[in-house]
Coordinates of N, CA and C in Angstrom, one line a residue:
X246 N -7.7 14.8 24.4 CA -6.7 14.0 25.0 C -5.9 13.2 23.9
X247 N -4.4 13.3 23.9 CA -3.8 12.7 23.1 C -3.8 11.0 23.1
X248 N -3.8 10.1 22.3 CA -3.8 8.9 22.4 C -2.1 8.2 21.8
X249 N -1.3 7.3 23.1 CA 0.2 7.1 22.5 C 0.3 6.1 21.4
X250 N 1.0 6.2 21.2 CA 1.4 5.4 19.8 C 3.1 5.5 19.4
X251 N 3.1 4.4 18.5 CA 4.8 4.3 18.3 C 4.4 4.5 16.7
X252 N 5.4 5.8 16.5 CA 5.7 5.6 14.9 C 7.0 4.9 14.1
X253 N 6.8 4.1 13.7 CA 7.7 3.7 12.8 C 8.5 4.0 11.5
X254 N 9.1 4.4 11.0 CA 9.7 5.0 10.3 C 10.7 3.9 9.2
X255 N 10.2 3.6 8.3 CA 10.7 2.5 7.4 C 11.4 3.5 5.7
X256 N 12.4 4.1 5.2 CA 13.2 4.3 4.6 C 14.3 3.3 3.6
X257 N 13.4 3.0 2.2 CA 13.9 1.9 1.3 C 13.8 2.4 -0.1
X258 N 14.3 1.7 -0.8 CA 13.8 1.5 -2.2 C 12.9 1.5 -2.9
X259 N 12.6 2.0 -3.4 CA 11.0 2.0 -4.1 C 10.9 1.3 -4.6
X260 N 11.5 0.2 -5.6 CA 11.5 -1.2 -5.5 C 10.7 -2.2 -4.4
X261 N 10.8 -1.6 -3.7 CA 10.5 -2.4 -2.5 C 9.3 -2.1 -1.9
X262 N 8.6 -1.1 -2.7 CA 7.0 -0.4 -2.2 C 5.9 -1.7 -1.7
X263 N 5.7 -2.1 -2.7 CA 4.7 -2.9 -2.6 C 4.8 -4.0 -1.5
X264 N 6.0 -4.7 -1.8 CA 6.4 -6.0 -0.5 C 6.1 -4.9 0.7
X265 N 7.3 -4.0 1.6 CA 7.0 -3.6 2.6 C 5.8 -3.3 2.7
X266 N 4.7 -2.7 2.1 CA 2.9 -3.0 2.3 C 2.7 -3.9 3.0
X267 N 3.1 -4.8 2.1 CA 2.1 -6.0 2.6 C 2.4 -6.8 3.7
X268 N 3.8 -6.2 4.1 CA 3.9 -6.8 5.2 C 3.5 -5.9 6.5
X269 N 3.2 -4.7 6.4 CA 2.9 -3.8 7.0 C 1.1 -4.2 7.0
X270 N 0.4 -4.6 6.3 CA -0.9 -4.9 6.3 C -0.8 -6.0 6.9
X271 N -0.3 -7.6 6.4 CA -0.6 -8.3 7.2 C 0.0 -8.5 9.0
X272 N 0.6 -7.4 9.2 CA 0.9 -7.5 10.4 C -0.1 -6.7 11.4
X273 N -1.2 -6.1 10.6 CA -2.8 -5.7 11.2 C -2.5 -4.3 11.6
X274 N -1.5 -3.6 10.5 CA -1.8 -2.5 11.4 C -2.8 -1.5 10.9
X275 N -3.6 -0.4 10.7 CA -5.0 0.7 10.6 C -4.5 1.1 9.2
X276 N -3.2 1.6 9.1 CA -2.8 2.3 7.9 C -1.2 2.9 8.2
X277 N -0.5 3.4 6.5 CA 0.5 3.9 6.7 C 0.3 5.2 5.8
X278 N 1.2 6.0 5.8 CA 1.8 6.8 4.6 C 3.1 6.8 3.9
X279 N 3.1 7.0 2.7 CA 4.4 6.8 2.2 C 4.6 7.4 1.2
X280 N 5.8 8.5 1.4 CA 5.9 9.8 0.5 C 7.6 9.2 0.0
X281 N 7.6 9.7 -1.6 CA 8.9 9.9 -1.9 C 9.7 10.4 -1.8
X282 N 11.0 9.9 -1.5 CA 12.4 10.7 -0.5 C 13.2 10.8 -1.2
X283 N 14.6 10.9 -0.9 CA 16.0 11.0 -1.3 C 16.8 11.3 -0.3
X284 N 18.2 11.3 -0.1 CA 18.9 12.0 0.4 C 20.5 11.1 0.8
X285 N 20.9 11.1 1.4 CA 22.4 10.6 1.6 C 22.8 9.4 2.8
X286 N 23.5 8.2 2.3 CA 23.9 7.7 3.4 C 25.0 6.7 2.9
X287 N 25.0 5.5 3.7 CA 25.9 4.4 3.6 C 26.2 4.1 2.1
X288 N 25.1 4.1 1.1 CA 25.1 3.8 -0.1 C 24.9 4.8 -1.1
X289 N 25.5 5.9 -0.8 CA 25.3 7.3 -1.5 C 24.1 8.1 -1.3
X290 N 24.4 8.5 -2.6 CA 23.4 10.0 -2.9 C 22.4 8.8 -3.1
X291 N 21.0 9.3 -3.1 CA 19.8 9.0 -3.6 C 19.1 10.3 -4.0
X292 N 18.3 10.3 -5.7 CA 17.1 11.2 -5.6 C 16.1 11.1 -5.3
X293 N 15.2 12.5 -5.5 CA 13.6 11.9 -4.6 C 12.9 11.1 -6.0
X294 N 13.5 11.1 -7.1 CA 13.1 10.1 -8.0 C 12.4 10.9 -9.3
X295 N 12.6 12.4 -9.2 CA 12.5 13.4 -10.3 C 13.2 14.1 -10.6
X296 N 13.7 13.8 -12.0 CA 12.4 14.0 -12.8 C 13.3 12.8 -13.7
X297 N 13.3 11.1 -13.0 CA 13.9 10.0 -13.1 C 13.2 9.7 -14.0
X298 N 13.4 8.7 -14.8 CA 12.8 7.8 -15.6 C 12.6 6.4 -14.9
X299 N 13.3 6.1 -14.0 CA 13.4 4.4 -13.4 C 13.1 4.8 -12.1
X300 N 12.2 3.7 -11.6 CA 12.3 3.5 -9.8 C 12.9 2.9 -8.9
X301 N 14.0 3.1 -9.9 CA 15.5 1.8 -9.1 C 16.1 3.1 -8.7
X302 N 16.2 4.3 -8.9 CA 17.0 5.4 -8.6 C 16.4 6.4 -7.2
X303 N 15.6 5.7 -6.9 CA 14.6 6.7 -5.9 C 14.4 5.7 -4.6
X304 N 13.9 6.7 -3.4 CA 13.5 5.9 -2.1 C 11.9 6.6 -1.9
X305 N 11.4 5.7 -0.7 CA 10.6 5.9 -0.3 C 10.8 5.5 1.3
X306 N 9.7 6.5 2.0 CA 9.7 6.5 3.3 C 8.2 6.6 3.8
X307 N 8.0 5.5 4.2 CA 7.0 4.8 5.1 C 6.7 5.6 6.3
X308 N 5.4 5.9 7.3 CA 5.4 6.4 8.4 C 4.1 5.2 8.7
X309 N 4.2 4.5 9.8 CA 3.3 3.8 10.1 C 3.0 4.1 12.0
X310 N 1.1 3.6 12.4 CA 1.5 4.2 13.7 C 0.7 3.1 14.0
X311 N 1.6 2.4 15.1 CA 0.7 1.4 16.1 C 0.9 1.5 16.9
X312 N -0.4 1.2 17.7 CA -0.8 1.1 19.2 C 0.3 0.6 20.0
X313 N 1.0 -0.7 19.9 CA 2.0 -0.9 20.6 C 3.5 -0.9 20.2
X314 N 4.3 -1.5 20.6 CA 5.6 -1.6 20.2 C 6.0 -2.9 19.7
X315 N 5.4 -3.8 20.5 CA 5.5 -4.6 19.7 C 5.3 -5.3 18.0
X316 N 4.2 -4.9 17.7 CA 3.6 -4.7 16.2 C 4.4 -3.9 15.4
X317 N 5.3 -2.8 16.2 CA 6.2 -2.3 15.2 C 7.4 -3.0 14.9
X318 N 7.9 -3.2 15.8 CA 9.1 -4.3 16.0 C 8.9 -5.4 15.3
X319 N 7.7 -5.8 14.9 CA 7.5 -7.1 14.2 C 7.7 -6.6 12.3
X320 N 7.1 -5.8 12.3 CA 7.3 -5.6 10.8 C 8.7 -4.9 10.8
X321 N 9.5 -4.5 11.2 CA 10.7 -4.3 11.3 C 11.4 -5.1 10.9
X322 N 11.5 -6.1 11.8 CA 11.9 -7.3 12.3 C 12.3 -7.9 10.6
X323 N 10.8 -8.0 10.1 CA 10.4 -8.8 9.1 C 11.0 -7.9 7.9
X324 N 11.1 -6.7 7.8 CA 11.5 -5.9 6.6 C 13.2 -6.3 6.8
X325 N 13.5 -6.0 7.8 CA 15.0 -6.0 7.9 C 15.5 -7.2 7.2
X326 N 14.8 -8.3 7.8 CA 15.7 -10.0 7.3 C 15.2 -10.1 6.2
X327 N 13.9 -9.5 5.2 CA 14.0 -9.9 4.2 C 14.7 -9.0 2.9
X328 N 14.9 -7.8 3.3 CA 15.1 -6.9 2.4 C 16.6 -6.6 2.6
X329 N 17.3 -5.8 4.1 CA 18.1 -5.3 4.1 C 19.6 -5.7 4.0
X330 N 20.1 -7.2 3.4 CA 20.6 -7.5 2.8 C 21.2 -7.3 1.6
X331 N 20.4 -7.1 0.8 CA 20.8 -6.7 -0.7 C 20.0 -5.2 -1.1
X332 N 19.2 -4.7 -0.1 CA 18.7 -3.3 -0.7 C 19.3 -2.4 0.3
X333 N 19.1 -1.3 0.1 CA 19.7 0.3 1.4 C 18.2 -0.1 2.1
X334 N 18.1 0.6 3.3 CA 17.5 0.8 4.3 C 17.5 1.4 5.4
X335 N 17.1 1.7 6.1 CA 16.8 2.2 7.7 C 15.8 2.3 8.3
X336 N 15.3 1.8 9.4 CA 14.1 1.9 10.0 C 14.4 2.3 11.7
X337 N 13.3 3.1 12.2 CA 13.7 3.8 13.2 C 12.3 4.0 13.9
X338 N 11.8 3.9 15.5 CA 10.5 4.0 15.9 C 10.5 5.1 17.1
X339 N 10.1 5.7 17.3 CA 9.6 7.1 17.6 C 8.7 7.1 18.8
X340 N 8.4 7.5 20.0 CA 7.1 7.9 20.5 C 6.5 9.1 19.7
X341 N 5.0 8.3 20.0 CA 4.2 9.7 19.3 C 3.0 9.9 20.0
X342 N 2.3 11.0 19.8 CA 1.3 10.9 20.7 C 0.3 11.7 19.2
X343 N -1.4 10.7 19.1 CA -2.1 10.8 18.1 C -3.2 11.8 18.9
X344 N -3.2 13.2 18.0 CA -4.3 13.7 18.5 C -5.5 14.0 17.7
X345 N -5.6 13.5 16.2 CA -6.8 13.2 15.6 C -6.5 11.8 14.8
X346 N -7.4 11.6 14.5 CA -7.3 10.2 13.7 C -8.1 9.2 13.6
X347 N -9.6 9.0 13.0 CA -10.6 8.3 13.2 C -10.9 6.9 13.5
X348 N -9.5 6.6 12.4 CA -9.8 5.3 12.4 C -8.8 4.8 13.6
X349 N -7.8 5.3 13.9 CA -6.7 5.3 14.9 C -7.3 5.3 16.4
X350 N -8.0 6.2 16.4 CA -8.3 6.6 18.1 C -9.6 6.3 18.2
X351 N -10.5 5.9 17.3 CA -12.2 5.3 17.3 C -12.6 6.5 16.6
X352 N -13.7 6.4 17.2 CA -15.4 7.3 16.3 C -15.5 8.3 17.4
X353 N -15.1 8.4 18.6 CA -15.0 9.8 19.6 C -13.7 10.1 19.9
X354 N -13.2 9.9 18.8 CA -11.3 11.1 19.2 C -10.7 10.0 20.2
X355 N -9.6 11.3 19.8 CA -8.3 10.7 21.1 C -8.7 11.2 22.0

């Protein structure tokens, strides 16, 4: 049985790795992943940051999954007013449905 979940989808600066963590941690959520990106928008080209020398030239894209909607909306919330002023961004939340995940769904599955 699948277990629901909202994925969030957070797309920034790699500059900005570490802050959006921690706000992603203290807002209690299990865990995220966060692979490096690139690609095109409001603020141009971006590379996926190879075969770069600087991490000012690269993004990264966050996938985080909580149990509710609200918790995602909060670190949203919080990335948006503190970052997306002066850096690129996008954040975007998803239904999803978890069908493995230990730490996500407990010690007997989804």
């Amino acid at each position: 049985m699948a277990k629901r979940a909202n994925k969030l989808v957070i797309v920034t600066e790699k500059v900005l790795l570490k802050k959006v963590a921690k706000i992603i941690d203290e807002a209690g959520a299990t865990g995220y992943t966060v692979v490096d990106t690139g690609g095109k928008g409001s603020r141009n080209v971006r590379s996926t940051g190879k075969p770069n020398t600087a991490d000012t030239d690269s993004n990264v894209k966050f996938e985080v999954l909580t149990e509710n909607r609200e918790m995602a909306e909060k670190i949203a919330d919080q990335v948006a007013i503190k970052f997306f002023t002066d850096y690129a961004g996008i954040i975007y939340i998803c239904e999803a449905e978890v069908l493995y995940g230990r730490t996500f769904c407990g010690p007997d599955g989804c």
